[in-house]
Amino acid sequence: MSEETAPYGSGAAAPSSEPSPAPVRKVRTHHLREMKERGEPITMLTSYDMYTAQIFDEAGIDLLLVGDSASNNVFGNETSLPVTVDELVPLTRAVARSTRRAMVVGDLPFGSYQASPEQGYLTAVRFMKEGGAHCVKLEGGAEMAPVIRKCVEGGIPVIAHIGFTPQSEHTLGGYRVQGRGDAAERVLADARAVQEAGAFAVVMEMVQADVAAKVSAELEIPTIGIGGGNGCDGQVLVWTDAFGIRTGRMPRFVKQYADVRTVLLDGAKAYRDDVKARTFPGPEHSF
Ligand code: KIV
């Protein structure tokens, strides 16, 4: 397909006579377990669309989470609570279609799994069937064990999410570090319960570093920290935080690796100035 006949905005690979790229070994649950066993840190980022999925996959990120944080980062809500399954499934589909190696994680949103194991299973099926996810993530510890068990028995790999769970922000009294003092036992008990229920990994959010390290050392399944310190088996960040799209106060656990907002802002201003000055389009852009 020539440059001129490529469909507008199409990022999809054009048919070509070039040999197709070598097949890629997809990340599977057992690879993550093996990485833990050999002490190789696991990487995870959120992704909500085709281009970031392509880029993060190419960068070698192991897991792409189509997080319910899309609520704030795509749909403009203040919290993760309003986002729905109907909104997240198409984003998951876009990420799954655009990924060759990474494991794609569908994130079950608030209210879509807490009512019963059956509700959780049916929601998870939607993420796998319609969204093309390779596994799902859900928030909660021991109390979610029956939901995790039901999904795993029904053929759906599950990542649990314990410690600070944003969907319960109103119950937990806001964004607070979990596992301090006596609460360490609760984090440990939740971690044991989700492993026992069949989760293949567990995200630990805003858990005191020594507690997260203790959990990671005890569990057989990998732990993935976000504000859980360096003793976890892997790390996850929300991409809009890590690459400088989002503005405002960042949580302490975020490290900013790029300033994409400034790049886009400068580009948009340069375009605006060119159009206003009639220096774009030039003869080379005209027919
Ligand atoms: O939805 C999300 O982005 C998450 C991360 C905070 C792990 O659950």
PDB file of C-alpha atoms and ligand atoms in Angstrom:
ATOM      1  CA  MET A   1       0.000   0.000   0.000  1.00  0.00           C
ATOM      2  CA  SER A   2       1.462   3.368  -0.983  1.00  0.00           C
ATOM      3  CA  GLU A   3       1.655   6.307   1.381  1.00  0.00           C
ATOM      4  CA  GLU A   4      -1.164   7.969  -0.540  1.00  0.00           C
ATOM      5  CA  THR A   5      -3.582   5.063  -0.388  1.00  0.00           C
ATOM      6  CA  ALA A   6      -2.970   4.158   3.278  1.00  0.00           C
ATOM      7  CA  PRO A   7      -6.245   4.671   5.153  1.00  0.00           C
ATOM      8  CA  TYR A   8      -6.278   7.905   7.116  1.00  0.00           C
ATOM      9  CA  GLY A   9      -5.106   7.411  10.672  1.00  0.00           C
ATOM     10  CA  SER A  10      -4.426   3.729  10.178  1.00  0.00           C
ATOM     11  CA  GLY A  11      -1.706   2.474  12.492  1.00  0.00           C
ATOM     12  CA  ALA A  12      -2.338  -1.096  11.435  1.00  0.00           C
ATOM     13  CA  ALA A  13       0.465  -2.862   9.612  1.00  0.00           C
ATOM     14  CA  ALA A  14       0.008  -2.510   5.856  1.00  0.00           C
ATOM     15  CA  PRO A  15       0.065  -5.705   3.786  1.00  0.00           C
ATOM     16  CA  SER A  16       3.494  -6.022   2.249  1.00  0.00           C
ATOM     17  CA  SER A  17       5.700  -8.398   0.345  1.00  0.00           C
ATOM     18  CA  GLU A  18       8.283  -8.173   3.160  1.00  0.00           C
ATOM     19  CA  PRO A  19       8.599 -11.377   5.196  1.00  0.00           C
ATOM     20  CA  SER A  20       6.371 -11.094   8.277  1.00  0.00           C
ATOM     21  CA  PRO A  21       8.236 -10.387  11.530  1.00  0.00           C
ATOM     22  CA  ALA A  22       9.556 -13.344  13.513  1.00  0.00           C
ATOM     23  CA  PRO A  23       6.944 -14.805  15.842  1.00  0.00           C
ATOM     24  CA  VAL A  24       7.167 -13.419  19.356  1.00  0.00           C
ATOM     25  CA  ARG A  25       7.006 -15.520  22.493  1.00  0.00           C
ATOM     26  CA  LYS A  26       3.982 -14.231  24.384  1.00  0.00           C
ATOM     27  CA  VAL A  27       4.268 -13.609  28.121  1.00  0.00           C
ATOM     28  CA  ARG A  28       2.378 -16.343  29.968  1.00  0.00           C
ATOM     29  CA  THR A  29       1.557 -16.849  33.632  1.00  0.00           C
ATOM     30  CA  HIS A  30       4.298 -19.470  34.028  1.00  0.00           C
ATOM     31  CA  HIS A  31       6.893 -17.045  32.626  1.00  0.00           C
ATOM     32  CA  LEU A  32       6.031 -14.596  35.396  1.00  0.00           C
ATOM     33  CA  ARG A  33       6.416 -17.316  38.006  1.00  0.00           C
ATOM     34  CA  GLU A  34       9.791 -18.264  36.473  1.00  0.00           C
ATOM     35  CA  MET A  35      10.877 -14.618  36.540  1.00  0.00           C
ATOM     36  CA  LYS A  36      10.107 -14.502  40.239  1.00  0.00           C
ATOM     37  CA  GLU A  37      12.065 -17.703  40.800  1.00  0.00           C
ATOM     38  CA  ARG A  38      15.161 -16.331  39.077  1.00  0.00           C
ATOM     39  CA  GLY A  39      14.804 -12.887  40.662  1.00  0.00           C
ATOM     40  CA  GLU A  40      14.100 -11.035  37.413  1.00  0.00           C
ATOM     41  CA  PRO A  41      11.804  -8.044  38.071  1.00  0.00           C
ATOM     42  CA  ILE A  42       8.461  -7.993  36.226  1.00  0.00           C
ATOM     43  CA  THR A  43       7.344  -4.795  34.468  1.00  0.00           C
ATOM     44  CA  MET A  44       3.767  -3.588  34.091  1.00  0.00           C
ATOM     45  CA  LEU A  45       2.275  -0.324  32.791  1.00  0.00           C
ATOM     46  CA  THR A  46      -1.256   0.796  32.200  1.00  0.00           C
ATOM     47  CA  SER A  47      -2.338   1.285  28.592  1.00  0.00           C
ATOM     48  CA  TYR A  48      -5.722   2.343  27.262  1.00  0.00           C
ATOM     49  CA  ASP A  49      -5.250   2.587  23.483  1.00  0.00           C
ATOM     50  CA  MET A  50      -3.569   1.218  20.377  1.00  0.00           C
ATOM     51  CA  TYR A  51      -0.513   3.456  20.189  1.00  0.00           C
ATOM     52  CA  THR A  52       0.605   3.225  23.804  1.00  0.00           C
ATOM     53  CA  ALA A  53       0.033  -0.544  23.638  1.00  0.00           C
ATOM     54  CA  GLN A  54       2.272  -0.803  20.557  1.00  0.00           C
ATOM     55  CA  ILE A  55       4.971   1.369  22.131  1.00  0.00           C
ATOM     56  CA  PHE A  56       5.002  -0.309  25.545  1.00  0.00           C
ATOM     57  CA  ASP A  57       4.922  -3.756  23.936  1.00  0.00           C
ATOM     58  CA  GLU A  58       7.861  -2.815  21.714  1.00  0.00           C
ATOM     59  CA  ALA A  59       9.689  -1.540  24.807  1.00  0.00           C
ATOM     60  CA  GLY A  60       9.423  -4.999  26.347  1.00  0.00           C
ATOM     61  CA  ILE A  61       6.941  -4.255  29.123  1.00  0.00           C
ATOM     62  CA  ASP A  62       5.711  -7.637  30.372  1.00  0.00           C
ATOM     63  CA  LEU A  63       2.108  -6.775  31.285  1.00  0.00           C
ATOM     64  CA  LEU A  64      -0.239  -4.073  29.989  1.00  0.00           C
ATOM     65  CA  LEU A  65      -3.048  -3.241  32.374  1.00  0.00           C
ATOM     66  CA  VAL A  66      -6.155  -1.670  30.887  1.00  0.00           C
ATOM     67  CA  GLY A  67      -6.816  -0.264  34.324  1.00  0.00           C
ATOM     68  CA  ASP A  68     -10.010   1.142  35.703  1.00  0.00           C
ATOM     69  CA  SER A  69      -7.780   4.217  36.081  1.00  0.00           C
ATOM     70  CA  ALA A  70      -9.034   4.835  32.519  1.00  0.00           C
ATOM     71  CA  SER A  71     -11.924   6.372  34.435  1.00  0.00           C
ATOM     72  CA  ASN A  72      -9.704   9.356  35.329  1.00  0.00           C
ATOM     73  CA  ASN A  73      -7.224   9.117  32.466  1.00  0.00           C
ATOM     74  CA  VAL A  74      -9.549   8.574  29.509  1.00  0.00           C
ATOM     75  CA  PHE A  75     -13.062   9.459  30.577  1.00  0.00           C
ATOM     76  CA  GLY A  76     -12.295  12.510  32.734  1.00  0.00           C
ATOM     77  CA  ASN A  77     -13.837  11.268  35.983  1.00  0.00           C
ATOM     78  CA  GLU A  78     -12.391  12.241  39.347  1.00  0.00           C
ATOM     79  CA  THR A  79     -12.134   8.681  40.634  1.00  0.00           C
ATOM     80  CA  SER A  80     -12.127   5.139  39.272  1.00  0.00           C
ATOM     81  CA  LEU A  81     -15.639   4.482  40.576  1.00  0.00           C
ATOM     82  CA  PRO A  82     -17.823   5.639  37.649  1.00  0.00           C
ATOM     83  CA  VAL A  83     -16.166   3.688  34.828  1.00  0.00           C
ATOM     84  CA  THR A  84     -18.224   0.790  33.452  1.00  0.00           C
ATOM     85  CA  VAL A  85     -17.567  -2.584  31.864  1.00  0.00           C
ATOM     86  CA  ASP A  86     -19.069  -1.266  28.615  1.00  0.00           C
ATOM     87  CA  GLU A  87     -16.507   1.542  28.611  1.00  0.00           C
ATOM     88  CA  LEU A  88     -13.478  -0.596  29.512  1.00  0.00           C
ATOM     89  CA  VAL A  89     -14.074  -3.571  27.211  1.00  0.00           C
ATOM     90  CA  PRO A  90     -13.475  -1.635  23.933  1.00  0.00           C
ATOM     91  CA  LEU A  91     -10.266  -0.123  25.362  1.00  0.00           C
ATOM     92  CA  THR A  92      -9.121  -3.614  26.316  1.00  0.00           C
ATOM     93  CA  ARG A  93      -9.880  -4.798  22.793  1.00  0.00           C
ATOM     94  CA  ALA A  94      -7.767  -1.992  21.312  1.00  0.00           C
ATOM     95  CA  VAL A  95      -4.822  -2.828  23.570  1.00  0.00           C
ATOM     96  CA  ALA A  96      -5.107  -6.575  22.952  1.00  0.00           C
ATOM     97  CA  ARG A  97      -5.189  -6.063  19.177  1.00  0.00           C
ATOM     98  CA  SER A  98      -2.063  -3.908  19.328  1.00  0.00           C
ATOM     99  CA  THR A  99       0.086  -6.179  21.469  1.00  0.00           C
ATOM    100  CA  ARG A 100       2.317  -8.993  20.282  1.00  0.00           C
ATOM    101  CA  ARG A 101       4.266 -10.031  23.374  1.00  0.00           C
ATOM    102  CA  ALA A 102       2.839  -8.466  26.526  1.00  0.00           C
ATOM    103  CA  MET A 103       0.149 -10.074  28.634  1.00  0.00           C
ATOM    104  CA  VAL A 104      -2.993  -7.904  28.514  1.00  0.00           C
ATOM    105  CA  VAL A 105      -4.857  -7.505  31.795  1.00  0.00           C
ATOM    106  CA  GLY A 106      -8.532  -6.505  31.905  1.00  0.00           C
ATOM    107  CA  ASP A 107      -9.444  -4.634  35.086  1.00  0.00           C
ATOM    108  CA  LEU A 108     -12.853  -5.397  36.585  1.00  0.00           C
ATOM    109  CA  PRO A 109     -14.443  -2.080  37.543  1.00  0.00           C
ATOM    110  CA  PHE A 110     -16.305  -1.199  40.734  1.00  0.00           C
ATOM    111  CA  GLY A 111     -19.646  -2.973  41.078  1.00  0.00           C
ATOM    112  CA  SER A 112     -18.980  -5.540  38.360  1.00  0.00           C
ATOM    113  CA  TYR A 113     -17.822  -8.430  40.547  1.00  0.00           C
ATOM    114  CA  GLN A 114     -18.428  -7.738  44.224  1.00  0.00           C
ATOM    115  CA  ALA A 115     -22.052  -8.993  44.279  1.00  0.00           C
ATOM    116  CA  SER A 116     -21.235 -12.688  43.805  1.00  0.00           C
ATOM    117  CA  PRO A 117     -18.690 -15.088  42.288  1.00  0.00           C
ATOM    118  CA  GLU A 118     -21.142 -15.599  39.400  1.00  0.00           C
ATOM    119  CA  GLN A 119     -21.284 -11.876  38.699  1.00  0.00           C
ATOM    120  CA  GLY A 120     -17.483 -11.716  38.818  1.00  0.00           C
ATOM    121  CA  TYR A 121     -17.096 -14.676  36.498  1.00  0.00           C
ATOM    122  CA  LEU A 122     -19.558 -13.331  33.931  1.00  0.00           C
ATOM    123  CA  THR A 123     -17.849  -9.937  33.947  1.00  0.00           C
ATOM    124  CA  ALA A 124     -14.427 -11.546  33.569  1.00  0.00           C
ATOM    125  CA  VAL A 125     -15.768 -13.589  30.620  1.00  0.00           C
ATOM    126  CA  ARG A 126     -16.715 -10.321  28.870  1.00  0.00           C
ATOM    127  CA  PHE A 127     -13.157  -9.006  29.241  1.00  0.00           C
ATOM    128  CA  MET A 128     -11.735 -12.244  27.832  1.00  0.00           C
ATOM    129  CA  LYS A 129     -14.275 -12.813  25.013  1.00  0.00           C
ATOM    130  CA  GLU A 130     -15.089  -9.273  23.889  1.00  0.00           C
ATOM    131  CA  GLY A 131     -11.973  -7.490  25.128  1.00  0.00           C
ATOM    132  CA  GLY A 132      -9.429 -10.135  24.170  1.00  0.00           C
ATOM    133  CA  ALA A 133      -7.763  -9.878  27.597  1.00  0.00           C
ATOM    134  CA  HIS A 134      -5.390 -12.647  28.630  1.00  0.00           C
ATOM    135  CA  CYS A 135      -6.346 -12.399  32.300  1.00  0.00           C
ATOM    136  CA  VAL A 136      -8.245 -10.106  34.660  1.00  0.00           C
ATOM    137  CA  LYS A 137      -7.424  -8.113  37.780  1.00  0.00           C
ATOM    138  CA  LEU A 138      -9.798  -7.459  40.647  1.00  0.00           C
ATOM    139  CA  GLU A 139      -9.467  -5.585  43.909  1.00  0.00           C
ATOM    140  CA  GLY A 140      -9.777  -7.198  47.310  1.00  0.00           C
ATOM    141  CA  GLY A 141      -8.155  -9.769  49.561  1.00  0.00           C
ATOM    142  CA  ALA A 142      -9.635 -12.635  51.597  1.00  0.00           C
ATOM    143  CA  GLU A 143     -13.215 -11.440  50.992  1.00  0.00           C
ATOM    144  CA  MET A 144     -12.692 -11.827  47.230  1.00  0.00           C
ATOM    145  CA  ALA A 145     -11.327 -15.389  47.443  1.00  0.00           C
ATOM    146  CA  PRO A 146     -14.621 -16.969  46.256  1.00  0.00           C
ATOM    147  CA  VAL A 147     -14.700 -14.676  43.189  1.00  0.00           C
ATOM    148  CA  ILE A 148     -11.072 -15.462  42.343  1.00  0.00           C
ATOM    149  CA  ARG A 149     -11.717 -19.196  42.759  1.00  0.00           C
ATOM    150  CA  LYS A 150     -14.764 -19.090  40.498  1.00  0.00           C
ATOM    151  CA  CYS A 151     -12.858 -17.283  37.729  1.00  0.00           C
ATOM    152  CA  VAL A 152      -9.836 -19.571  37.952  1.00  0.00           C
ATOM    153  CA  GLU A 153     -12.028 -22.698  37.935  1.00  0.00           C
ATOM    154  CA  GLY A 154     -13.767 -21.262  34.884  1.00  0.00           C
ATOM    155  CA  GLY A 155     -10.462 -20.892  33.022  1.00  0.00           C
ATOM    156  CA  ILE A 156      -9.716 -17.219  33.668  1.00  0.00           C
ATOM    157  CA  PRO A 157      -6.317 -16.308  35.173  1.00  0.00           C
ATOM    158  CA  VAL A 158      -6.643 -13.683  37.916  1.00  0.00           C
ATOM    159  CA  ILE A 159      -4.353 -11.028  39.355  1.00  0.00           C
ATOM    160  CA  ALA A 160      -5.502  -9.901  42.795  1.00  0.00           C
ATOM    161  CA  HIS A 161      -5.017  -6.338  44.067  1.00  0.00           C
ATOM    162  CA  ILE A 162      -4.544  -5.775  47.800  1.00  0.00           C
ATOM    163  CA  GLY A 163      -3.315  -3.081  50.188  1.00  0.00           C
ATOM    164  CA  PHE A 164      -4.841   0.225  49.153  1.00  0.00           C
ATOM    165  CA  THR A 165      -7.655  -0.587  46.746  1.00  0.00           C
ATOM    166  CA  PRO A 166      -8.901   2.598  45.035  1.00  0.00           C
ATOM    167  CA  GLN A 167     -12.408   1.230  44.445  1.00  0.00           C
ATOM    168  CA  SER A 168     -12.792   1.142  48.269  1.00  0.00           C
ATOM    169  CA  GLU A 169     -11.382   4.614  48.814  1.00  0.00           C
ATOM    170  CA  HIS A 170     -14.478   5.694  50.750  1.00  0.00           C
ATOM    171  CA  THR A 171     -14.350   2.646  53.014  1.00  0.00           C
ATOM    172  CA  LEU A 172     -10.589   2.980  53.563  1.00  0.00           C
ATOM    173  CA  GLY A 173     -10.875   6.692  54.392  1.00  0.00           C
ATOM    174  CA  GLY A 174      -8.968   8.056  51.398  1.00  0.00           C
ATOM    175  CA  TYR A 175      -5.530   7.344  49.921  1.00  0.00           C
ATOM    176  CA  ARG A 176      -3.594   5.908  52.859  1.00  0.00           C
ATOM    177  CA  VAL A 177      -0.594   3.639  53.186  1.00  0.00           C
ATOM    178  CA  GLN A 178      -1.709   0.156  54.229  1.00  0.00           C
ATOM    179  CA  GLY A 179       0.077  -2.369  56.421  1.00  0.00           C
ATOM    180  CA  ARG A 180       1.230  -0.026  59.159  1.00  0.00           C
ATOM    181  CA  GLY A 181       1.490  -1.616  62.624  1.00  0.00           C
ATOM    182  CA  ASP A 182      -1.170  -4.248  63.276  1.00  0.00           C
ATOM    183  CA  ALA A 183      -2.518  -3.841  59.740  1.00  0.00           C
ATOM    184  CA  ALA A 184       0.556  -5.723  58.462  1.00  0.00           C
ATOM    185  CA  GLU A 185      -1.130  -8.980  59.473  1.00  0.00           C
ATOM    186  CA  ARG A 186      -4.173  -8.076  57.382  1.00  0.00           C
ATOM    187  CA  VAL A 187      -2.032  -7.516  54.272  1.00  0.00           C
ATOM    188  CA  LEU A 188      -0.256 -10.825  54.854  1.00  0.00           C
ATOM    189  CA  ALA A 189      -3.552 -12.670  55.413  1.00  0.00           C
ATOM    190  CA  ASP A 190      -5.032 -11.148  52.240  1.00  0.00           C
ATOM    191  CA  ALA A 191      -1.965 -12.131  50.232  1.00  0.00           C
ATOM    192  CA  ARG A 192      -2.118 -15.715  51.498  1.00  0.00           C
ATOM    193  CA  ALA A 193      -5.869 -15.899  50.815  1.00  0.00           C
ATOM    194  CA  VAL A 194      -5.644 -14.716  47.190  1.00  0.00           C
ATOM    195  CA  GLN A 195      -2.762 -17.098  46.470  1.00  0.00           C
ATOM    196  CA  GLU A 196      -4.709 -19.957  48.041  1.00  0.00           C
ATOM    197  CA  ALA A 197      -7.771 -19.010  45.924  1.00  0.00           C
ATOM    198  CA  GLY A 198      -5.691 -19.404  42.757  1.00  0.00           C
ATOM    199  CA  ALA A 199      -4.562 -15.888  41.788  1.00  0.00           C
ATOM    200  CA  PHE A 200      -1.381 -16.122  39.694  1.00  0.00           C
ATOM    201  CA  ALA A 201      -0.043 -12.728  40.826  1.00  0.00           C
ATOM    202  CA  VAL A 202      -0.965  -9.967  43.215  1.00  0.00           C
ATOM    203  CA  VAL A 203      -0.690  -6.193  42.945  1.00  0.00           C
ATOM    204  CA  MET A 204       0.161  -4.492  46.246  1.00  0.00           C
ATOM    205  CA  GLU A 205      -0.685  -0.810  46.310  1.00  0.00           C
ATOM    206  CA  MET A 206       0.659   1.645  48.897  1.00  0.00           C
ATOM    207  CA  VAL A 207       1.831  -1.055  51.260  1.00  0.00           C
ATOM    208  CA  GLN A 208       4.653  -0.293  53.654  1.00  0.00           C
ATOM    209  CA  ALA A 209       7.873  -1.487  52.002  1.00  0.00           C
ATOM    210  CA  ASP A 210       8.963  -3.909  54.741  1.00  0.00           C
ATOM    211  CA  VAL A 211       5.540  -5.562  54.764  1.00  0.00           C
ATOM    212  CA  ALA A 212       5.458  -5.799  50.950  1.00  0.00           C
ATOM    213  CA  ALA A 213       8.947  -7.339  50.985  1.00  0.00           C
ATOM    214  CA  LYS A 214       7.856  -9.882  53.610  1.00  0.00           C
ATOM    215  CA  VAL A 215       4.772 -10.826  51.570  1.00  0.00           C
ATOM    216  CA  SER A 216       6.907 -11.136  48.424  1.00  0.00           C
ATOM    217  CA  ALA A 217       9.380 -13.418  50.174  1.00  0.00           C
ATOM    218  CA  GLU A 218       6.626 -15.637  51.554  1.00  0.00           C
ATOM    219  CA  LEU A 219       4.344 -15.972  48.502  1.00  0.00           C
ATOM    220  CA  GLU A 220       5.026 -18.362  45.652  1.00  0.00           C
ATOM    221  CA  ILE A 221       3.162 -16.137  43.191  1.00  0.00           C
ATOM    222  CA  PRO A 222       4.750 -12.866  41.991  1.00  0.00           C
ATOM    223  CA  THR A 223       3.899  -9.593  43.707  1.00  0.00           C
ATOM    224  CA  ILE A 224       3.702  -6.396  41.675  1.00  0.00           C
ATOM    225  CA  GLY A 225       4.106  -3.215  43.655  1.00  0.00           C
ATOM    226  CA  ILE A 226       2.797   0.302  43.167  1.00  0.00           C
ATOM    227  CA  GLY A 227       4.016   2.214  46.171  1.00  0.00           C
ATOM    228  CA  GLY A 228       5.148  -1.070  47.693  1.00  0.00           C
ATOM    229  CA  GLY A 229       8.903  -0.473  47.647  1.00  0.00           C
ATOM    230  CA  ASN A 230      11.693  -2.343  45.941  1.00  0.00           C
ATOM    231  CA  GLY A 231      11.155  -5.717  47.577  1.00  0.00           C
ATOM    232  CA  CYS A 232       8.245  -6.648  45.293  1.00  0.00           C
ATOM    233  CA  ASP A 233       8.774  -9.063  42.398  1.00  0.00           C
ATOM    234  CA  GLY A 234       7.699  -6.422  39.884  1.00  0.00           C
ATOM    235  CA  GLN A 235       6.442  -2.862  39.565  1.00  0.00           C
ATOM    236  CA  VAL A 236       3.451  -1.194  37.933  1.00  0.00           C
ATOM    237  CA  LEU A 237       2.873   2.484  37.160  1.00  0.00           C
ATOM    238  CA  VAL A 238       0.016   4.363  35.546  1.00  0.00           C
ATOM    239  CA  TRP A 239       1.478   5.530  32.233  1.00  0.00           C
ATOM    240  CA  THR A 240       0.002   9.026  32.329  1.00  0.00           C
ATOM    241  CA  ASP A 241       1.839   9.542  35.646  1.00  0.00           C
ATOM    242  CA  ALA A 242       5.106   7.940  34.557  1.00  0.00           C
ATOM    243  CA  PHE A 243       5.430   9.841  31.277  1.00  0.00           C
ATOM    244  CA  GLY A 244       4.157  13.217  32.336  1.00  0.00           C
ATOM    245  CA  ILE A 245       0.758  13.540  30.688  1.00  0.00           C
ATOM    246  CA  ARG A 246      -1.231  14.069  33.863  1.00  0.00           C
ATOM    247  CA  THR A 247      -0.890  17.350  35.717  1.00  0.00           C
ATOM    248  CA  GLY A 248      -1.286  18.012  39.420  1.00  0.00           C
ATOM    249  CA  ARG A 249       0.124  16.464  42.546  1.00  0.00           C
ATOM    250  CA  MET A 250       1.724  13.066  41.981  1.00  0.00           C
ATOM    251  CA  PRO A 251       1.772  10.325  44.563  1.00  0.00           C
ATOM    252  CA  ARG A 252       5.200   9.871  46.169  1.00  0.00           C
ATOM    253  CA  PHE A 253       5.618   6.455  44.544  1.00  0.00           C
ATOM    254  CA  VAL A 254       5.568   7.873  40.995  1.00  0.00           C
ATOM    255  CA  LYS A 255       8.791   8.482  39.073  1.00  0.00           C
ATOM    256  CA  GLN A 256       8.408  10.601  35.943  1.00  0.00           C
ATOM    257  CA  TYR A 257      10.379   9.144  33.017  1.00  0.00           C
ATOM    258  CA  ALA A 258       9.317  11.512  30.242  1.00  0.00           C
ATOM    259  CA  ASP A 259       7.500  14.793  29.688  1.00  0.00           C
ATOM    260  CA  VAL A 260       5.057  13.855  26.950  1.00  0.00           C
ATOM    261  CA  ARG A 261       2.691  16.676  27.866  1.00  0.00           C
ATOM    262  CA  THR A 262       5.300  19.298  27.033  1.00  0.00           C
ATOM    263  CA  VAL A 263       6.166  17.571  23.742  1.00  0.00           C
ATOM    264  CA  LEU A 264       2.481  17.573  22.715  1.00  0.00           C
ATOM    265  CA  LEU A 265       1.878  21.102  23.958  1.00  0.00           C
ATOM    266  CA  ASP A 266       4.887  22.444  22.044  1.00  0.00           C
ATOM    267  CA  GLY A 267       3.792  20.567  18.925  1.00  0.00           C
ATOM    268  CA  ALA A 268       0.214  21.874  19.164  1.00  0.00           C
ATOM    269  CA  LYS A 269       1.440  25.461  19.635  1.00  0.00           C
ATOM    270  CA  ALA A 270       3.833  25.197  16.690  1.00  0.00           C
ATOM    271  CA  TYR A 271       0.983  23.884  14.504  1.00  0.00           C
ATOM    272  CA  ARG A 272      -1.337  26.661  15.695  1.00  0.00           C
ATOM    273  CA  ASP A 273       1.311  29.289  14.925  1.00  0.00           C
ATOM    274  CA  ASP A 274       2.000  27.838  11.449  1.00  0.00           C
ATOM    275  CA  VAL A 275      -1.684  27.805  10.517  1.00  0.00           C
ATOM    276  CA  LYS A 276      -2.238  31.338  11.840  1.00  0.00           C
ATOM    277  CA  ALA A 277       0.819  32.547   9.884  1.00  0.00           C
ATOM    278  CA  ARG A 278      -0.217  30.582   6.756  1.00  0.00           C
ATOM    279  CA  THR A 279       3.152  28.791   6.771  1.00  0.00           C
ATOM    280  CA  PHE A 280       1.319  25.470   6.861  1.00  0.00           C
ATOM    281  CA  PRO A 281       0.377  23.867   4.563  1.00  0.00           C
ATOM    282  CA  GLY A 282       3.341  24.603   2.321  1.00  0.00           C
ATOM    283  CA  PRO A 283       3.568  23.700  -1.362  1.00  0.00           C
ATOM    284  CA  GLU A 284       4.968  20.286  -0.395  1.00  0.00           C
ATOM    285  CA  HIS A 285       1.716  19.482   1.458  1.00  0.00           C
ATOM    286  CA  SER A 286      -0.586  20.626  -1.314  1.00  0.00           C
ATOM    287  CA  PHE A 287      -1.902  18.854  -4.418  1.00  0.00           C
TER     288      PHE A 287
HETATM  289  O1  KIV B   1      -6.322   0.822  37.369  1.00  0.00           O
HETATM  290  C1  KIV B   1      -5.116   0.945  37.623  1.00  0.00           C
HETATM  291  O2  KIV B   1      -4.394   1.746  37.018  1.00  0.00           O
HETATM  292  C2  KIV B   1      -4.555   0.113  38.671  1.00  0.00           C
HETATM  293  C3  KIV B   1      -3.139   0.365  39.058  1.00  0.00           C
HETATM  294  C4  KIV B   1      -3.126   1.415  40.106  1.00  0.00           C
HETATM  295  C5  KIV B   1      -2.458  -0.869  39.502  1.00  0.00           C
HETATM  296  O3  KIV B   1      -5.223  -0.710  39.217  1.00  0.00           O
END
